[in-house]
Coordinates of C-alpha atoms and ligand atoms in Angstrom, one line a residue:
X1 CA 8.1 1.1 -30.2
X2 CA 8.0 3.5 -27.3
X3 CA 8.0 2.7 -23.6
X4 CA 7.2 5.4 -21.0
X5 CA 8.5 4.9 -17.5
X6 CA 7.1 7.4 -14.9
X7 CA 8.3 6.2 -11.5
X8 CA 11.3 8.1 -10.0
X9 CA 12.3 4.8 -8.3
X10 CA 12.9 3.3 -11.7
X11 CA 15.2 6.0 -12.8
X12 CA 17.1 5.8 -9.5
X13 CA 17.5 2.0 -9.4
X14 CA 16.8 0.7 -12.9
X15 CA 19.1 2.4 -15.4
X16 CA 20.5 -1.1 -16.4
X17 CA 16.9 -2.0 -17.4
X18 CA 16.5 1.2 -19.3
X19 CA 19.7 0.4 -21.2
X20 CA 18.4 -3.1 -21.9
X21 CA 15.1 -1.7 -23.4
X22 CA 17.2 0.6 -25.6
X23 CA 19.5 -2.3 -26.7
X24 CA 16.4 -4.2 -27.7
X25 CA 15.4 -1.3 -29.9
X26 CA 12.8 0.4 -27.8
X27 CA 12.6 4.2 -27.5
X28 CA 12.4 4.9 -23.8
X29 CA 11.0 8.0 -22.1
X30 CA 11.8 8.0 -18.4
X31 CA 11.4 10.4 -15.6
X32 CA 14.6 12.1 -14.7
X33 CA 12.9 15.3 -13.4
X34 CA 13.3 14.2 -9.7
X35 CA 9.6 14.8 -9.2
X36 CA 6.4 12.9 -9.7
X37 CA 4.6 13.8 -12.9
X38 CA 1.5 16.1 -12.8
X39 CA -1.5 14.8 -14.8
X40 CA -0.5 17.0 -17.7
X41 CA 3.1 15.7 -17.7
X42 CA 1.8 12.1 -17.4
X43 CA -0.4 12.6 -20.6
X44 CA 2.4 14.4 -22.4
X45 CA 5.1 11.7 -21.7
X46 CA 2.8 8.8 -22.4
X47 CA 1.7 10.2 -25.8
X48 CA 2.2 7.6 -28.6
X49 CA 3.6 5.0 -26.1
X50 CA 3.1 1.3 -26.7
X51 CA 3.9 0.4 -23.1
X52 CA 3.7 2.4 -19.8
X53 CA 5.3 1.6 -16.5
X54 CA 3.4 3.9 -14.1
X55 CA 3.5 5.0 -10.5
X56 CA 0.3 6.2 -8.9
X57 CA -0.8 8.5 -11.7
X58 CA -4.5 8.2 -12.5
X59 CA -4.9 6.0 -15.6
X60 CA -8.7 6.5 -16.3
X61 CA -10.9 6.3 -19.3
X62 CA -9.7 9.7 -20.5
X63 CA -6.1 8.4 -20.4
X64 CA -6.8 5.3 -22.4
X65 CA -8.9 7.2 -25.0
X66 CA -6.0 9.6 -25.4
X67 CA -3.5 6.7 -26.0
X68 CA -5.0 4.4 -28.7
X69 CA -1.6 2.8 -29.4
X70 CA -1.1 1.6 -25.9
X71 CA -0.9 -2.2 -25.5
X72 CA 0.4 -2.6 -21.9
X73 CA 0.4 -0.7 -18.7
X74 CA 2.3 -2.0 -15.6
X75 CA 2.0 -0.7 -12.1
X76 CA 5.4 -0.1 -10.4
X77 CA 4.0 -1.7 -7.3
X78 CA 1.0 -3.8 -6.3
X79 CA -2.3 -1.8 -5.9
X80 CA -3.9 -1.0 -9.2
X81 CA -6.7 1.2 -7.8
X82 CA -5.3 4.2 -9.8
X83 CA -5.9 2.3 -13.1
X84 CA -9.4 1.7 -14.6
X85 CA -8.6 -1.9 -15.2
X86 CA -12.0 -2.8 -16.7
X87 CA -11.8 0.1 -19.2
X88 CA -8.2 -0.7 -20.1
X89 CA -9.1 -4.4 -20.7
X90 CA -12.1 -3.4 -22.8
X91 CA -9.7 -1.5 -25.0
X92 CA -7.4 -4.5 -25.3
X93 CA -4.7 -3.0 -23.0
X94 CA -2.9 -5.5 -20.7
X95 CA -2.7 -4.4 -17.1
X96 CA 0.2 -5.8 -15.0
X97 CA 1.5 -5.3 -11.5
X98 CA 4.6 -6.3 -9.6
X99 CA 2.9 -8.8 -7.2
X100 CA 4.9 -9.5 -4.1
X101 CA 7.6 -6.9 -5.0
X102 CA 7.2 -4.8 -1.8
X103 CA 5.5 -7.2 0.5
X104 CA 8.4 -7.5 3.0
X105 CA 8.9 -3.7 3.0
X106 CA 5.2 -3.0 3.7
X107 CA 5.0 -5.8 6.3
X108 CA 8.0 -4.4 8.1
X109 CA 6.4 -0.9 8.0
X110 CA 3.2 -2.3 9.5
X111 CA 5.2 -4.0 12.3
X112 CA 7.2 -0.8 12.8
X113 CA 3.9 1.1 13.4
X114 CA 2.8 -1.5 15.9
X115 CA 6.0 -1.4 17.8
X116 CA 5.9 2.4 17.7
X117 CA 2.4 2.3 19.1
X118 CA 3.2 -0.2 21.9
X119 CA 6.3 1.9 23.0
X120 CA 4.8 5.4 22.5
X121 CA 7.8 6.0 20.3
X122 CA 6.5 9.1 18.4
X123 CA 5.4 10.9 21.6
X124 CA 8.5 10.0 23.5
X125 CA 10.8 11.3 20.8
X126 CA 8.7 14.4 20.1
X127 CA 8.5 15.4 23.8
X128 CA 12.2 14.9 24.3
X129 CA 13.0 17.0 21.3
X130 CA 10.7 19.6 22.7
X131 CA 12.8 19.6 25.9
X132 CA 10.4 17.6 28.1
X133 CA 11.8 14.5 30.0
X134 CA 8.5 12.8 30.2
X135 CA 8.2 9.0 30.5
X136 CA 5.4 7.1 28.8
X137 CA 4.3 3.7 29.9
X138 CA 3.9 1.2 27.1
X139 CA 3.3 -2.5 26.7
X140 CA 4.9 -5.6 25.3
X141 CA 3.5 -7.1 22.1
X142 CA 4.5 -10.6 23.2
X143 CA 1.3 -12.7 23.5
X144 CA -0.9 -9.9 22.1
X145 CA -3.4 -10.8 19.3
X146 CA -2.9 -9.4 15.9
X147 CA -5.9 -9.7 13.5
X148 CA -4.8 -9.6 9.8
X149 CA -7.5 -8.8 7.3
X150 CA -6.4 -9.8 3.8
X151 CA -4.0 -12.8 3.9
X152 CA -2.1 -12.2 0.6
X153 CA 1.6 -11.4 0.1
X154 CA 1.8 -8.7 2.7
X155 CA -0.5 -10.3 5.2
X156 CA 1.6 -13.5 5.1
X157 CA 4.9 -11.6 5.5
X158 CA 3.4 -9.7 8.5
X159 CA 2.2 -13.0 10.1
X160 CA 5.8 -14.3 9.8
X161 CA 7.3 -11.3 11.5
X162 CA 4.6 -11.2 14.2
X163 CA 5.0 -14.9 15.0
X164 CA 8.7 -14.3 15.3
X165 CA 7.9 -11.7 18.0
X166 CA 5.7 -14.0 19.9
X167 CA 2.3 -12.6 18.9
X168 CA -0.9 -14.6 18.5
X169 CA -2.0 -14.2 14.8
X170 CA -5.5 -14.6 13.5
X171 CA -6.4 -14.0 9.9
X172 CA -9.3 -13.5 7.6
X173 CA -9.5 -13.5 3.7
X174 CA -12.3 -13.8 1.3
X175 CA -10.2 -16.4 -0.5
X176 CA -10.4 -19.4 1.9
X177 CA -7.2 -20.0 3.9
X178 CA -6.8 -23.8 3.9
X179 CA -5.4 -25.8 6.9
X180 CA -2.0 -26.3 5.3
X181 CA -1.4 -22.6 4.8
X182 CA -2.6 -21.8 8.3
X183 CA -0.3 -24.5 9.7
X184 CA 2.6 -23.2 7.5
X185 CA 2.2 -19.7 8.9
X186 CA 1.2 -20.8 12.4
X187 CA -1.9 -18.7 12.3
X188 CA -5.6 -19.3 13.2
X189 CA -8.3 -18.6 10.6
X190 CA -11.0 -16.4 12.1
X191 CA -14.2 -14.6 11.0
X192 CA -14.2 -10.9 10.7
X193 CA -16.2 -10.6 13.9
X194 CA -13.7 -12.7 15.8
X195 CA -11.0 -10.4 14.5
X196 CA -12.9 -7.3 15.5
X197 CA -13.8 -8.6 19.0
X198 CA -10.6 -10.2 20.1
X199 CA -7.6 -8.4 18.5
X200 CA -5.2 -6.0 20.2
X201 CA -4.0 -4.9 16.8
X202 CA -5.9 -5.1 13.5
X203 CA -3.9 -4.6 10.3
X204 CA -5.6 -4.4 6.9
X205 CA -4.0 -5.7 3.7
X206 CA -6.8 -5.9 1.2
X207 CA -7.0 -4.0 -2.1
X208 CA -9.2 -0.9 -2.4
X209 CA -12.3 -1.6 -4.5
X210 CA -16.1 -1.2 -4.2
X211 CA -16.3 -4.2 -1.8
X212 CA -13.6 -2.9 0.6
X213 CA -14.3 0.8 0.6
X214 CA -15.2 1.8 4.1
X215 CA -15.4 -1.9 5.1
X216 CA -14.4 -0.9 8.6
X217 CA -16.8 1.8 9.8
X218 CA -18.3 2.8 13.2
X219 CA -20.4 -0.5 13.5
X220 CA -17.2 -2.6 13.2
X221 CA -15.2 -0.2 15.5
X222 CA -17.8 -0.6 18.2
X223 CA -17.2 -4.4 18.2
X224 CA -13.5 -3.8 18.9
X225 CA -11.8 -3.6 22.4
X226 CA -11.3 -0.1 23.6
X227 CA -7.6 -0.9 23.7
X228 CA -7.5 -1.9 20.0
X229 CA -5.0 -0.2 17.7
X230 CA -5.8 -0.1 14.0
X231 CA -3.1 -0.2 11.4
X232 CA -3.7 0.7 7.7
X233 CA -0.8 0.4 5.3
X234 CA -3.1 -0.8 2.4
X235 CA -5.1 2.1 1.0
X236 CA -6.9 5.2 2.3
X237 CA -10.7 4.6 2.2
X238 CA -10.7 1.0 3.4
X239 CA -11.2 2.3 7.0
X240 CA -13.9 4.9 7.1
X241 CA -12.0 8.1 8.1
X242 CA -15.0 10.1 9.4
X243 CA -16.0 7.1 11.6
X244 CA -12.5 6.7 12.8
X245 CA -12.3 10.3 14.0
X246 CA -15.4 9.7 16.1
X247 CA -14.1 6.4 17.4
X248 CA -10.7 7.9 18.4
X249 CA -12.3 11.0 20.0
X250 CA -14.8 9.0 22.0
X251 CA -12.3 6.3 23.1
X252 CA -14.1 3.5 21.2
X253 CA -10.7 2.3 20.2
X254 CA -7.3 3.4 21.5
X255 CA -5.3 4.6 18.5
X256 CA -4.8 4.3 14.7
X257 CA -1.5 4.3 12.8
X258 CA -1.8 4.8 9.0
X259 CA 0.6 5.0 6.0
X260 CA -2.2 5.9 3.6
X261 CA -5.0 8.4 3.4
X262 CA -8.1 9.0 1.2
X263 CA -6.6 12.2 -0.2
X264 CA -2.8 12.2 -0.4
X265 CA -1.5 14.5 0.8
X266 CA -4.4 15.0 3.2
X267 CA -6.2 18.2 3.6
X268 CA -4.3 19.6 6.6
X269 CA -7.4 20.7 8.5
X270 CA -9.0 17.2 8.4
X271 CA -10.7 16.2 11.8
X272 CA -8.7 13.0 11.9
X273 CA -5.3 14.7 11.7
X274 CA -6.4 16.8 14.8
X275 CA -6.8 13.6 16.9
X276 CA -3.8 13.1 19.2
X277 CA -4.2 9.3 18.9
X278 CA -4.0 9.3 15.1
X279 CA -0.6 8.9 13.4
X280 CA 0.1 9.1 9.7
X281 CA 3.3 8.4 7.6
X282 CA 3.3 9.7 4.1
X283 CA 2.6 6.6 2.0
X284 CA 6.2 5.4 2.3
X285 CA 5.8 1.8 3.4
X286 CA 6.9 0.5 0.0
X287 CA 9.6 3.2 -0.5
X288 CA 12.7 1.0 0.1
X289 CA 15.6 0.3 -2.2
X290 CA 14.8 -3.4 -2.2
X291 CA 11.2 -2.9 -3.2
X292 CA 12.2 -0.5 -6.0
X293 CA 14.8 -3.0 -7.3
X294 CA 12.2 -5.7 -7.3
X295 CA 9.7 -3.5 -9.2
X296 CA 12.3 -2.5 -11.8
X297 CA 13.1 -6.1 -12.5
X298 CA 9.5 -7.4 -12.5
X299 CA 8.0 -4.5 -14.5
X300 CA 10.8 -4.9 -17.2
X301 CA 10.2 -8.7 -17.4
X302 CA 6.4 -8.2 -17.8
X303 CA 6.9 -5.5 -20.4
X304 CA 9.3 -7.5 -22.5
X305 CA 7.1 -10.6 -22.2
X306 CA 4.1 -8.5 -23.4
X307 CA 5.7 -6.3 -26.1
X308 CA 8.7 -8.5 -27.0
X309 CA 6.9 -10.2 -29.8
X310 CA 6.1 -6.9 -31.5
X311 CA 9.8 -5.9 -32.0
Ligands
NAD401 N1 1.5 1.5 1.6 C1 2.0 1.0 0.5 O1 3.0 1.6 0.1 C2 1.5 -0.2 -0.2 C3 2.4 -1.0 -0.9 C4 2.0 -2.2 -1.5 C5 0.7 -2.5 -1.4 N2 -0.2 -1.7 -0.7 C6 -1.6 -2.1 -0.7 O2 -1.7 -3.4 0.0 C7 -2.7 -4.2 -0.7 C8 -2.4 -5.7 -0.5 O3 -1.2 -6.0 -1.1 P1 -0.7 -7.5 -1.3 O4 0.6 -7.4 -2.0 O5 -0.8 -8.2 0.0 O6 -1.8 -8.0 -2.3 P2 -2.3 -9.5 -2.5 O7 -3.1 -9.4 -3.8 O8 -1.2 -10.5 -2.5 O9 -3.3 -9.8 -1.3 C9 -4.5 -9.2 -1.1 C10 -5.4 -10.2 -0.3 O10 -6.6 -9.5 0.0 C11 -7.7 -10.5 -0.1 N3 -9.0 -9.8 -0.2 C12 -9.5 -9.1 -1.2 N4 -10.7 -8.6 -0.9 C13 -10.9 -8.9 0.4 C14 -11.9 -8.7 1.4 N5 -13.0 -7.9 1.0 N6 -11.8 -9.2 2.6 C15 -10.7 -9.9 3.0 N7 -9.7 -10.2 2.1 C16 -9.8 -9.7 0.9 C17 -7.3 -11.2 -1.4 O11 -8.0 -12.5 -1.4 C18 -5.8 -11.4 -1.2 O12 -5.5 -12.6 -0.5 C19 -2.6 -3.7 -2.1 O13 -3.8 -4.0 -2.9 C20 -2.3 -2.3 -2.0 O14 -3.4 -1.5 -2.1 C21 0.2 -0.6 -0.1

């Protein structure tokens, strides 16, 4: 039985689990190249695998057709938008993910972006490094309203952090948030329109799918306060990037801080990147030692649970 492990984070933090797989009799192909695999390398290393633990490589119909032995594919993370789940399941392949593994890391990153925005942190550091002693006037986040769209693992962690900092938190999720949960997290449940119209910060934490693609476009941005700051640490494409560039240029909203982009890395001449009130980190919200360790453990447990019987 062969297991292919593509994430570099697994090689860095999960050698004990690789040894465990080997002790249990599995052949393990893991990524010690220090780089992410290209599509060709992904196909080459996954050839004849019974199980795959993958990063963000595209596992589409072509991939599943090329790997008829495959029984199980597990995302080393949470978002499975790089995997054609329906096609995989149609071929009898189990699709797993490490739910909750990186929720604290991503929530901390979202809060870091909000604090950076409120204190003009990037511009202040940049100007000083450029030799300009220029003061920017910021604002406190105490008492400000944070609208969270998607109240799952990350949304809940973010609510906890925001409440600790004295913010007013309102939330929306398609899965109804009951009174007990709202009370536990000290949040108020709101409609999407209430979130758009009253929030000082809006942070999205929904998966990317047909329903959420471009769910925040110009119509929604026009409902927001012109002081509103949009945070996206979920997936590129949930917030319409063309509309955002118009909204930022025309002052419809104040700023946007993203960790994710529709094309990663982005095309460097994108209109949005030229906006001085748009800030982007390179999809690194979940890149922490703790999140990697969680993913190593969870993906191993799921893999052994799924393939163990076949040893
Ligand atoms: N930047 C990063 O490195 C990074 C890391 C981890 C996760 N993510 C992204 O964050 C997303 C959320 O992660 P999570 O762990 O909180 O997932 P989760 O499954 O725990 O929560 C997602 C929540 O979104 C809700 N939802 C789905 N569709 C919705 C809609 N149309 N409107 C409102 N709510 C909706 C779901 O009911 C669920 O409660 C992931 O799908 C992933 O794409 C990004």
